[in-house]
mmCIF file with all atom_site columns, C-alpha atoms and ligand atoms in Angstrom:
data_model
loop_
_atom_site.group_PDB
_atom_site.id
_atom_site.type_symbol
_atom_site.label_atom_id
_atom_site.label_alt_id
_atom_site.label_comp_id
_atom_site.label_asym_id
_atom_site.label_entity_id
_atom_site.label_seq_id
_atom_site.pdbx_PDB_ins_code
_atom_site.Cartn_x
_atom_site.Cartn_y
_atom_site.Cartn_z
_atom_site.occupancy
_atom_site.B_iso_or_equiv
_atom_site.pdbx_formal_charge
_atom_site.auth_seq_id
_atom_site.auth_comp_id
_atom_site.auth_asym_id
_atom_site.auth_atom_id
_atom_site.pdbx_PDB_model_num
ATOM   1   C  CA  . MET A 1 1   ? 30.425 12.602  -6.325  1.00 66.00 ? 24  MET A CA  1
ATOM   2   C  CA  . PRO A 1 2   ? 30.405 10.789  -2.975  1.00 91.00 ? 25  PRO A CA  1
ATOM   3   C  CA  . ILE A 1 3   ? 26.734 9.710   -3.095  1.00 95.00 ? 26  ILE A CA  1
ATOM   4   C  CA  . ALA A 1 4   ? 27.276 8.152   -6.521  1.00 96.00 ? 27  ALA A CA  1
ATOM   5   C  CA  . TYR A 1 5   ? 30.473 6.599   -5.184  1.00 97.00 ? 28  TYR A CA  1
ATOM   6   C  CA  . ALA A 1 6   ? 28.579 4.951   -2.317  1.00 98.00 ? 29  ALA A CA  1
ATOM   7   C  CA  . LYS A 1 7   ? 25.983 3.643   -4.786  1.00 98.00 ? 30  LYS A CA  1
ATOM   8   C  CA  . SER A 1 8   ? 28.741 2.060   -6.862  1.00 98.00 ? 31  SER A CA  1
ATOM   9   C  CA  . LEU A 1 9   ? 29.662 -0.062  -3.808  1.00 98.00 ? 32  LEU A CA  1
ATOM   10  C  CA  . ILE A 1 10  ? 26.300 -1.882  -3.805  1.00 98.00 ? 33  ILE A CA  1
ATOM   11  C  CA  . ARG A 1 11  ? 27.000 -5.284  -5.346  1.00 98.00 ? 34  ARG A CA  1
ATOM   12  C  CA  . ASP A 1 12  ? 24.545 -7.289  -7.471  1.00 98.00 ? 35  ASP A CA  1
ATOM   13  C  CA  . VAL A 1 13  ? 24.538 -11.000 -6.672  1.00 98.00 ? 36  VAL A CA  1
ATOM   14  C  CA  . PRO A 1 14  ? 22.474 -12.850 -9.304  1.00 98.00 ? 37  PRO A CA  1
ATOM   15  C  CA  . ASP A 1 15  ? 20.381 -15.882 -8.305  1.00 97.00 ? 38  ASP A CA  1
ATOM   16  C  CA  . PHE A 1 16  ? 20.682 -15.316 -4.546  1.00 97.00 ? 39  PHE A CA  1
ATOM   17  C  CA  . PRO A 1 17  ? 18.944 -16.576 -2.427  1.00 94.00 ? 40  PRO A CA  1
ATOM   18  C  CA  . LYS A 1 18  ? 17.164 -18.309 -5.318  1.00 93.00 ? 41  LYS A CA  1
ATOM   19  C  CA  . PRO A 1 19  ? 17.181 -18.343 -9.119  1.00 95.00 ? 42  PRO A CA  1
ATOM   20  C  CA  . GLY A 1 20  ? 15.890 -15.152 -10.764 1.00 94.00 ? 43  GLY A CA  1
ATOM   21  C  CA  . ILE A 1 21  ? 16.527 -12.829 -7.787  1.00 94.00 ? 44  ILE A CA  1
ATOM   22  C  CA  . ILE A 1 22  ? 19.231 -10.173 -8.103  1.00 96.00 ? 45  ILE A CA  1
ATOM   23  C  CA  . TYR A 1 23  ? 20.327 -9.643  -4.528  1.00 98.00 ? 46  TYR A CA  1
ATOM   24  C  CA  . LYS A 1 24  ? 21.505 -6.137  -3.620  1.00 98.00 ? 47  LYS A CA  1
ATOM   25  C  CA  . ASP A 1 25  ? 24.483 -6.773  -1.351  1.00 98.00 ? 48  ASP A CA  1
ATOM   26  C  CA  . ILE A 1 26  ? 25.232 -3.694  0.754   1.00 98.00 ? 49  ILE A CA  1
ATOM   27  C  CA  . ALA A 1 27  ? 28.198 -5.276  2.590   1.00 98.00 ? 50  ALA A CA  1
ATOM   28  C  CA  . PRO A 1 28  ? 30.834 -3.491  0.436   1.00 98.00 ? 51  PRO A CA  1
ATOM   29  C  CA  . LEU A 1 29  ? 29.157 -0.141  1.168   1.00 98.00 ? 52  LEU A CA  1
ATOM   30  C  CA  . LEU A 1 30  ? 29.003 -0.827  4.923   1.00 98.00 ? 53  LEU A CA  1
ATOM   31  C  CA  . GLN A 1 31  ? 32.686 -1.808  4.928   1.00 98.00 ? 54  GLN A CA  1
ATOM   32  C  CA  . ASP A 1 32  ? 33.673 1.605   3.530   1.00 98.00 ? 55  ASP A CA  1
ATOM   33  C  CA  . ALA A 1 33  ? 33.751 4.149   6.372   1.00 97.00 ? 56  ALA A CA  1
ATOM   34  C  CA  . ARG A 1 34  ? 33.165 7.169   4.132   1.00 97.00 ? 57  ARG A CA  1
ATOM   35  C  CA  . ALA A 1 35  ? 30.319 5.621   2.119   1.00 97.00 ? 58  ALA A CA  1
ATOM   36  C  CA  . TRP A 1 36  ? 28.593 4.248   5.220   1.00 97.00 ? 59  TRP A CA  1
ATOM   37  C  CA  . LYS A 1 37  ? 28.633 7.675   6.858   1.00 97.00 ? 60  LYS A CA  1
ATOM   38  C  CA  . ILE A 1 38  ? 27.424 9.510   3.749   1.00 97.00 ? 61  ILE A CA  1
ATOM   39  C  CA  . VAL A 1 39  ? 24.406 7.288   3.213   1.00 98.00 ? 62  VAL A CA  1
ATOM   40  C  CA  . THR A 1 40  ? 23.462 7.206   6.909   1.00 98.00 ? 63  THR A CA  1
ATOM   41  C  CA  . ASP A 1 41  ? 23.563 11.026  7.041   1.00 98.00 ? 64  ASP A CA  1
ATOM   42  C  CA  . GLU A 1 42  ? 21.415 11.287  3.882   1.00 98.00 ? 65  GLU A CA  1
ATOM   43  C  CA  . LEU A 1 43  ? 18.816 8.917   5.344   1.00 98.00 ? 66  LEU A CA  1
ATOM   44  C  CA  . ALA A 1 44  ? 18.882 10.874  8.621   1.00 98.00 ? 67  ALA A CA  1
ATOM   45  C  CA  . ASP A 1 45  ? 17.999 14.081  6.719   1.00 98.00 ? 68  ASP A CA  1
ATOM   46  C  CA  . ALA A 1 46  ? 14.946 12.335  5.245   1.00 98.00 ? 69  ALA A CA  1
ATOM   47  C  CA  . VAL A 1 47  ? 13.921 11.056  8.699   1.00 98.00 ? 70  VAL A CA  1
ATOM   48  C  CA  . THR A 1 48  ? 14.192 14.569  10.167  1.00 98.00 ? 71  THR A CA  1
ATOM   49  C  CA  . GLU A 1 49  ? 11.628 15.879  7.696   1.00 98.00 ? 72  GLU A CA  1
ATOM   50  C  CA  . MET A 1 50  ? 9.089  13.243  8.758   1.00 98.00 ? 73  MET A CA  1
ATOM   51  C  CA  . HIS A 1 51  ? 8.827  14.571  12.348  1.00 98.00 ? 74  HIS A CA  1
ATOM   52  C  CA  . ALA A 1 52  ? 8.672  11.307  14.270  1.00 98.00 ? 75  ALA A CA  1
ATOM   53  C  CA  . SER A 1 53  ? 9.742  10.456  17.810  1.00 97.00 ? 76  SER A CA  1
ATOM   54  C  CA  . LYS A 1 54  ? 10.786 6.844   17.224  1.00 98.00 ? 77  LYS A CA  1
ATOM   55  C  CA  . LEU A 1 55  ? 12.414 4.865   14.425  1.00 98.00 ? 78  LEU A CA  1
ATOM   56  C  CA  . LEU A 1 56  ? 11.419 1.279   13.630  1.00 98.00 ? 79  LEU A CA  1
ATOM   57  C  CA  . GLY A 1 57  ? 14.152 -0.943  12.253  1.00 98.00 ? 80  GLY A CA  1
ATOM   58  C  CA  . VAL A 1 58  ? 13.091 -4.020  10.278  1.00 98.00 ? 81  VAL A CA  1
ATOM   59  C  CA  . GLU A 1 59  ? 15.164 -7.165  10.957  1.00 96.00 ? 82  GLU A CA  1
ATOM   60  C  CA  . SER A 1 60  ? 17.946 -7.346  10.338  1.00 96.00 ? 83  SER A CA  1
ATOM   61  C  CA  . ARG A 1 61  ? 19.593 -4.896  7.937   1.00 98.00 ? 84  ARG A CA  1
ATOM   62  C  CA  . GLY A 1 62  ? 17.049 -2.238  8.888   1.00 98.00 ? 85  GLY A CA  1
ATOM   63  C  CA  . PHE A 1 63  ? 18.697 -2.226  12.342  1.00 98.00 ? 86  PHE A CA  1
ATOM   64  C  CA  . LEU A 1 64  ? 21.969 -1.108  10.777  1.00 98.00 ? 87  LEU A CA  1
ATOM   65  C  CA  . PHE A 1 65  ? 20.355 2.149   9.683   1.00 98.00 ? 88  PHE A CA  1
ATOM   66  C  CA  . ALA A 1 66  ? 17.663 2.690   12.314  1.00 98.00 ? 89  ALA A CA  1
ATOM   67  C  CA  . ALA A 1 67  ? 20.093 2.552   15.254  1.00 98.00 ? 90  ALA A CA  1
ATOM   68  C  CA  . PRO A 1 68  ? 22.722 5.110   14.149  1.00 98.00 ? 91  PRO A CA  1
ATOM   69  C  CA  . ILE A 1 69  ? 20.082 7.481   12.764  1.00 98.00 ? 92  ILE A CA  1
ATOM   70  C  CA  . ALA A 1 70  ? 18.018 7.325   15.972  1.00 98.00 ? 93  ALA A CA  1
ATOM   71  C  CA  . TYR A 1 71  ? 21.151 7.905   18.046  1.00 98.00 ? 94  TYR A CA  1
ATOM   72  C  CA  . ASN A 1 72  ? 22.166 10.897  15.921  1.00 98.00 ? 95  ASN A CA  1
ATOM   73  C  CA  . LEU A 1 73  ? 18.715 12.463  15.993  1.00 98.00 ? 96  LEU A CA  1
ATOM   74  C  CA  . ASN A 1 74  ? 18.064 11.711  19.668  1.00 98.00 ? 97  ASN A CA  1
ATOM   75  C  CA  . LYS A 1 75  ? 15.083 9.426   19.033  1.00 98.00 ? 98  LYS A CA  1
ATOM   76  C  CA  . GLY A 1 76  ? 14.040 6.028   20.351  1.00 98.00 ? 99  GLY A CA  1
ATOM   77  C  CA  . VAL A 1 77  ? 14.551 2.881   18.296  1.00 98.00 ? 100 VAL A CA  1
ATOM   78  C  CA  . VAL A 1 78  ? 12.138 -0.077  18.091  1.00 98.00 ? 101 VAL A CA  1
ATOM   79  C  CA  . LEU A 1 79  ? 12.968 -3.540  16.765  1.00 98.00 ? 102 LEU A CA  1
ATOM   80  C  CA  . VAL A 1 80  ? 10.617 -5.264  14.305  1.00 98.00 ? 103 VAL A CA  1
ATOM   81  C  CA  . ARG A 1 81  ? 11.536 -8.949  14.260  1.00 98.00 ? 104 ARG A CA  1
ATOM   82  C  CA  . LYS A 1 82  ? 10.742 -12.344 12.829  1.00 97.00 ? 105 LYS A CA  1
ATOM   83  C  CA  . PRO A 1 83  ? 8.385  -14.516 14.936  1.00 97.00 ? 106 PRO A CA  1
ATOM   84  C  CA  . GLY A 1 84  ? 9.628  -15.936 18.203  1.00 97.00 ? 107 GLY A CA  1
ATOM   85  C  CA  . LYS A 1 85  ? 12.582 -13.579 18.732  1.00 98.00 ? 108 LYS A CA  1
ATOM   86  C  CA  . LEU A 1 86  ? 11.037 -11.003 21.042  1.00 98.00 ? 109 LEU A CA  1
ATOM   87  C  CA  . PRO A 1 87  ? 10.752 -11.843 24.768  1.00 98.00 ? 110 PRO A CA  1
ATOM   88  C  CA  . TRP A 1 88  ? 7.801  -9.623  25.717  1.00 98.00 ? 111 TRP A CA  1
ATOM   89  C  CA  . GLU A 1 89  ? 4.146  -9.640  24.619  1.00 98.00 ? 112 GLU A CA  1
ATOM   90  C  CA  . THR A 1 90  ? 3.936  -8.741  20.945  1.00 98.00 ? 113 THR A CA  1
ATOM   91  C  CA  . VAL A 1 91  ? 1.666  -7.491  18.185  1.00 98.00 ? 114 VAL A CA  1
ATOM   92  C  CA  . THR A 1 92  ? 1.958  -9.550  15.001  1.00 98.00 ? 115 THR A CA  1
ATOM   93  C  CA  . THR A 1 93  ? 1.050  -9.014  11.352  1.00 98.00 ? 116 THR A CA  1
ATOM   94  C  CA  . GLU A 1 94  ? 1.125  -11.390 8.436   1.00 97.00 ? 117 GLU A CA  1
ATOM   95  C  CA  . TYR A 1 95  ? 2.122  -10.761 4.837   1.00 95.00 ? 118 TYR A CA  1
ATOM   96  C  CA  . GLU A 1 96  ? 2.145  -12.718 1.587   1.00 91.00 ? 119 GLU A CA  1
ATOM   97  C  CA  . LEU A 1 97  ? 5.269  -14.267 0.146   1.00 86.00 ? 120 LEU A CA  1
ATOM   98  C  CA  . GLU A 1 98  ? 5.571  -15.792 -3.301  1.00 78.00 ? 121 GLU A CA  1
ATOM   99  C  CA  . TYR A 1 99  ? 4.685  -19.118 -1.669  1.00 84.00 ? 122 TYR A CA  1
ATOM   100 C  CA  . GLY A 1 100 ? 2.784  -18.877 1.627   1.00 90.00 ? 123 GLY A CA  1
ATOM   101 C  CA  . THR A 1 101 ? 2.943  -16.176 4.269   1.00 94.00 ? 124 THR A CA  1
ATOM   102 C  CA  . ASP A 1 102 ? 5.345  -14.744 6.814   1.00 95.00 ? 125 ASP A CA  1
ATOM   103 C  CA  . ARG A 1 103 ? 4.882  -12.784 10.037  1.00 97.00 ? 126 ARG A CA  1
ATOM   104 C  CA  . ILE A 1 104 ? 6.639  -9.953  11.814  1.00 98.00 ? 127 ILE A CA  1
ATOM   105 C  CA  . GLU A 1 105 ? 6.381  -8.849  15.414  1.00 98.00 ? 128 GLU A CA  1
ATOM   106 C  CA  . MET A 1 106 ? 6.956  -5.873  17.684  1.00 98.00 ? 129 MET A CA  1
ATOM   107 C  CA  . HIS A 1 107 ? 6.586  -5.425  21.449  1.00 98.00 ? 130 HIS A CA  1
ATOM   108 C  CA  . ILE A 1 108 ? 3.057  -4.412  22.366  1.00 98.00 ? 131 ILE A CA  1
ATOM   109 C  CA  . ASP A 1 109 ? 4.292  -1.533  24.542  1.00 98.00 ? 132 ASP A CA  1
ATOM   110 C  CA  . ALA A 1 110 ? 6.794  -0.163  22.010  1.00 98.00 ? 133 ALA A CA  1
ATOM   111 C  CA  . LEU A 1 111 ? 4.756  2.926   21.107  1.00 98.00 ? 134 LEU A CA  1
ATOM   112 C  CA  . GLU A 1 112 ? 2.768  5.593   22.929  1.00 98.00 ? 135 GLU A CA  1
ATOM   113 C  CA  . ALA A 1 113 ? -0.810 6.205   21.744  1.00 98.00 ? 136 ALA A CA  1
ATOM   114 C  CA  . GLY A 1 114 ? -0.697 8.381   18.624  1.00 98.00 ? 137 GLY A CA  1
ATOM   115 C  CA  . GLU A 1 115 ? 3.116  8.379   18.502  1.00 98.00 ? 138 GLU A CA  1
ATOM   116 C  CA  . ARG A 1 116 ? 4.643  9.136   15.079  1.00 98.00 ? 139 ARG A CA  1
ATOM   117 C  CA  . VAL A 1 117 ? 7.256  6.680   13.826  1.00 98.00 ? 140 VAL A CA  1
ATOM   118 C  CA  . VAL A 1 118 ? 9.435  6.242   10.736  1.00 99.00 ? 141 VAL A CA  1
ATOM   119 C  CA  . ILE A 1 119 ? 9.869  2.716   9.335   1.00 99.00 ? 142 ILE A CA  1
ATOM   120 C  CA  . ILE A 1 120 ? 13.414 1.998   8.134   1.00 98.00 ? 143 ILE A CA  1
ATOM   121 C  CA  . ASP A 1 121 ? 14.738 -0.871  6.018   1.00 98.00 ? 144 ASP A CA  1
ATOM   122 C  CA  . ASP A 1 122 ? 17.565 -1.475  3.581   1.00 98.00 ? 145 ASP A CA  1
ATOM   123 C  CA  . VAL A 1 123 ? 15.503 -2.441  0.506   1.00 98.00 ? 146 VAL A CA  1
ATOM   124 C  CA  . LEU A 1 124 ? 11.961 -1.681  -0.706  1.00 98.00 ? 147 LEU A CA  1
ATOM   125 C  CA  . ALA A 1 125 ? 11.146 -4.566  -3.059  1.00 97.00 ? 148 ALA A CA  1
ATOM   126 C  CA  . THR A 1 126 ? 7.488  -5.676  -3.355  1.00 95.00 ? 149 THR A CA  1
ATOM   127 C  CA  . GLY A 1 127 ? 6.569  -3.547  -0.330  1.00 97.00 ? 150 GLY A CA  1
ATOM   128 C  CA  . GLY A 1 128 ? 5.028  -6.497  1.534   1.00 97.00 ? 151 GLY A CA  1
ATOM   129 C  CA  . THR A 1 129 ? 7.329  -6.173  4.535   1.00 97.00 ? 152 THR A CA  1
ATOM   130 C  CA  . ALA A 1 130 ? 6.942  -2.399  4.817   1.00 98.00 ? 153 ALA A CA  1
ATOM   131 C  CA  . GLU A 1 131 ? 3.169  -2.564  4.437   1.00 98.00 ? 154 GLU A CA  1
ATOM   132 C  CA  . ALA A 1 132 ? 2.940  -5.244  7.150   1.00 98.00 ? 155 ALA A CA  1
ATOM   133 C  CA  . THR A 1 133 ? 5.169  -3.117  9.382   1.00 98.00 ? 156 THR A CA  1
ATOM   134 C  CA  . ALA A 1 134 ? 2.816  -0.168  8.924   1.00 98.00 ? 157 ALA A CA  1
ATOM   135 C  CA  . ARG A 1 135 ? -0.104 -2.370  10.032  1.00 98.00 ? 158 ARG A CA  1
ATOM   136 C  CA  . LEU A 1 136 ? 1.960  -3.361  13.067  1.00 98.00 ? 159 LEU A CA  1
ATOM   137 C  CA  . VAL A 1 137 ? 2.424  0.311   13.990  1.00 98.00 ? 160 VAL A CA  1
ATOM   138 C  CA  . GLU A 1 138 ? -1.293 0.979   13.656  1.00 97.00 ? 161 GLU A CA  1
ATOM   139 C  CA  . ALA A 1 139 ? -2.199 -2.137  15.676  1.00 97.00 ? 162 ALA A CA  1
ATOM   140 C  CA  . ALA A 1 140 ? 0.048  -0.828  18.475  1.00 96.00 ? 163 ALA A CA  1
ATOM   141 C  CA  . GLY A 1 141 ? -1.683 2.578   18.408  1.00 97.00 ? 164 GLY A CA  1
ATOM   142 C  CA  . GLY A 1 142 ? 1.014  4.492   16.535  1.00 98.00 ? 165 GLY A CA  1
ATOM   143 C  CA  . VAL A 1 143 ? 1.026  6.607   13.374  1.00 98.00 ? 166 VAL A CA  1
ATOM   144 C  CA  . VAL A 1 144 ? 3.320  5.988   10.381  1.00 98.00 ? 167 VAL A CA  1
ATOM   145 C  CA  . ALA A 1 145 ? 5.007  9.300   9.595   1.00 98.00 ? 168 ALA A CA  1
ATOM   146 C  CA  . GLY A 1 146 ? 6.883  7.792   6.642   1.00 99.00 ? 169 GLY A CA  1
ATOM   147 C  CA  . PHE A 1 147 ? 9.207  5.136   5.273   1.00 99.00 ? 170 PHE A CA  1
ATOM   148 C  CA  . VAL A 1 148 ? 12.939 5.448   4.634   1.00 99.00 ? 171 VAL A CA  1
ATOM   149 C  CA  . PHE A 1 149 ? 14.945 2.961   2.552   1.00 98.00 ? 172 PHE A CA  1
ATOM   150 C  CA  . LEU A 1 150 ? 18.481 2.864   1.270   1.00 98.00 ? 173 LEU A CA  1
ATOM   151 C  CA  . ILE A 1 151 ? 17.366 1.125   -1.952  1.00 98.00 ? 174 ILE A CA  1
ATOM   152 C  CA  . GLU A 1 152 ? 14.122 0.989   -3.931  1.00 98.00 ? 175 GLU A CA  1
ATOM   153 C  CA  . LEU A 1 153 ? 13.680 -1.653  -6.641  1.00 98.00 ? 176 LEU A CA  1
ATOM   154 C  CA  . GLY A 1 154 ? 11.438 0.515   -8.806  1.00 97.00 ? 177 GLY A CA  1
ATOM   155 C  CA  . GLY A 1 155 ? 10.227 -2.233  -11.117 1.00 96.00 ? 178 GLY A CA  1
ATOM   156 C  CA  . LEU A 1 156 ? 8.474  -4.072  -8.289  1.00 95.00 ? 179 LEU A CA  1
ATOM   157 C  CA  . LYS A 1 157 ? 6.121  -1.155  -7.548  1.00 96.00 ? 180 LYS A CA  1
ATOM   158 C  CA  . GLY A 1 158 ? 6.409  -1.552  -3.768  1.00 97.00 ? 181 GLY A CA  1
ATOM   159 C  CA  . ARG A 1 159 ? 5.828  2.174   -3.262  1.00 98.00 ? 182 ARG A CA  1
ATOM   160 C  CA  . ALA A 1 160 ? 2.262  1.836   -4.556  1.00 98.00 ? 183 ALA A CA  1
ATOM   161 C  CA  . ARG A 1 161 ? 1.453  -0.450  -1.599  1.00 97.00 ? 184 ARG A CA  1
ATOM   162 C  CA  . LEU A 1 162 ? 2.454  2.142   0.986   1.00 98.00 ? 185 LEU A CA  1
ATOM   163 C  CA  . GLY A 1 163 ? -0.469 4.512   0.435   1.00 95.00 ? 186 GLY A CA  1
ATOM   164 C  CA  . ASP A 1 164 ? 0.014  8.250   0.430   1.00 95.00 ? 187 ASP A CA  1
ATOM   165 C  CA  . ARG A 1 165 ? 2.484  8.359   3.316   1.00 97.00 ? 188 ARG A CA  1
ATOM   166 C  CA  . PRO A 1 166 ? 5.921  9.858   2.526   1.00 98.00 ? 189 PRO A CA  1
ATOM   167 C  CA  . VAL A 1 167 ? 8.410  7.339   1.104   1.00 98.00 ? 190 VAL A CA  1
ATOM   168 C  CA  . PHE A 1 168 ? 12.106 8.202   0.727   1.00 99.00 ? 191 PHE A CA  1
ATOM   169 C  CA  . ALA A 1 169 ? 14.666 5.975   -0.987  1.00 98.00 ? 192 ALA A CA  1
ATOM   170 C  CA  . LEU A 1 170 ? 18.229 7.158   -1.503  1.00 98.00 ? 193 LEU A CA  1
ATOM   171 C  CA  . TYR A 1 171 ? 18.948 4.896   -4.485  1.00 98.00 ? 194 TYR A CA  1
ATOM   172 C  CA  . THR A 1 172 ? 16.586 3.507   -7.109  1.00 98.00 ? 195 THR A CA  1
ATOM   173 C  CA  . PHE A 1 173 ? 17.484 0.580   -9.326  1.00 98.00 ? 196 PHE A CA  1
HETATM 174 P  P1  . AMP B 2 .   ? 9.643  -6.804  0.168   1.00 79.86 ? 214 AMP B P1  1
HETATM 175 O  O1  . AMP B 2 .   ? 8.795  -7.189  1.330   1.00 79.86 ? 214 AMP B O1  1
HETATM 176 O  O2  . AMP B 2 .   ? 9.402  -7.618  -1.060  1.00 79.86 ? 214 AMP B O2  1
HETATM 177 O  O3  . AMP B 2 .   ? 9.574  -5.297  -0.103  1.00 79.86 ? 214 AMP B O3  1
HETATM 178 O  O4  . AMP B 2 .   ? 11.149 -7.147  0.569   1.00 79.86 ? 214 AMP B O4  1
HETATM 179 C  C1  . AMP B 2 .   ? 11.859 -6.326  1.414   1.00 79.86 ? 214 AMP B C1  1
HETATM 180 C  C2  . AMP B 2 .   ? 12.762 -7.086  2.351   1.00 79.86 ? 214 AMP B C2  1
HETATM 181 O  O5  . AMP B 2 .   ? 13.412 -8.182  1.711   1.00 79.86 ? 214 AMP B O5  1
HETATM 182 C  C3  . AMP B 2 .   ? 13.851 -6.181  2.867   1.00 79.86 ? 214 AMP B C3  1
HETATM 183 O  O6  . AMP B 2 .   ? 13.916 -6.366  4.279   1.00 79.86 ? 214 AMP B O6  1
HETATM 184 C  C4  . AMP B 2 .   ? 15.122 -6.625  2.180   1.00 79.86 ? 214 AMP B C4  1
HETATM 185 O  O7  . AMP B 2 .   ? 16.125 -6.801  3.169   1.00 79.86 ? 214 AMP B O7  1
HETATM 186 C  C5  . AMP B 2 .   ? 14.797 -7.935  1.502   1.00 79.86 ? 214 AMP B C5  1
HETATM 187 N  N1  . AMP B 2 .   ? 14.995 -7.914  0.030   1.00 79.86 ? 214 AMP B N1  1
HETATM 188 C  C6  . AMP B 2 .   ? 14.027 -8.053  -0.893  1.00 79.86 ? 214 AMP B C6  1
HETATM 189 N  N2  . AMP B 2 .   ? 14.519 -8.071  -2.137  1.00 79.86 ? 214 AMP B N2  1
HETATM 190 C  C7  . AMP B 2 .   ? 15.862 -7.912  -2.001  1.00 79.86 ? 214 AMP B C7  1
HETATM 191 C  C8  . AMP B 2 .   ? 16.965 -7.832  -2.930  1.00 79.86 ? 214 AMP B C8  1
HETATM 192 N  N3  . AMP B 2 .   ? 16.771 -7.903  -4.260  1.00 79.86 ? 214 AMP B N3  1
HETATM 193 N  N4  . AMP B 2 .   ? 18.190 -7.641  -2.421  1.00 79.86 ? 214 AMP B N4  1
HETATM 194 C  C9  . AMP B 2 .   ? 18.399 -7.579  -1.095  1.00 79.86 ? 214 AMP B C9  1
HETATM 195 N  N5  . AMP B 2 .   ? 17.420 -7.654  -0.184  1.00 79.86 ? 214 AMP B N5  1
HETATM 196 C  C10 . AMP B 2 .   ? 16.160 -7.813  -0.610  1.00 79.86 ? 214 AMP B C10 1
HETATM 197 MG MG1 . MG  B 3 .   ? 15.475 -7.391  5.239   1.00 79.86 ? 215 MG  B MG1 1
#
């Protein structure tokens, strides 16, 4: 059962980065050549079905999946980053944190008008990051074809914030 084997390599780290959070550490999975390949190929299959021309990776673990999948499927890759990291003119969206707000950015010329993109990240938790990334795509004139995650934390109901667009998660906890 290789997909179950890869799941077993995801490590729970309680109280990181703060008390009450159970951090899903994917480092042991990434370190295992077979597991890393299996999960990346599974996510690539989900991306294929969404019929997009570019993949958006969300800083920074989203990059680890967006880049190899885009390369394999012959698609472009776009970086979604924390404020102040991108050198060119950007579009920015804001989202709520437990205390305060945060922002994410993308280059203003990253997408063609009407271009379909898939948003990729390691974990879907509250959905705040993914929802803000979708607004970023729309502000830049693109269309969100779907979302692909390695892990969904089902109890946090993040999926409900993503509307009726397709959402794929390989593992649910
Ligand atoms: P959210 O916006 O709440 O859906 O959080 C998603 C982002 O935060 C992703 O980019 C994850 O990398 C990170 N994240 C949130 N919760 C966890 C967790 N329990 N374990 C690891 N990463 C997490
Ligand atoms: Mg992240």
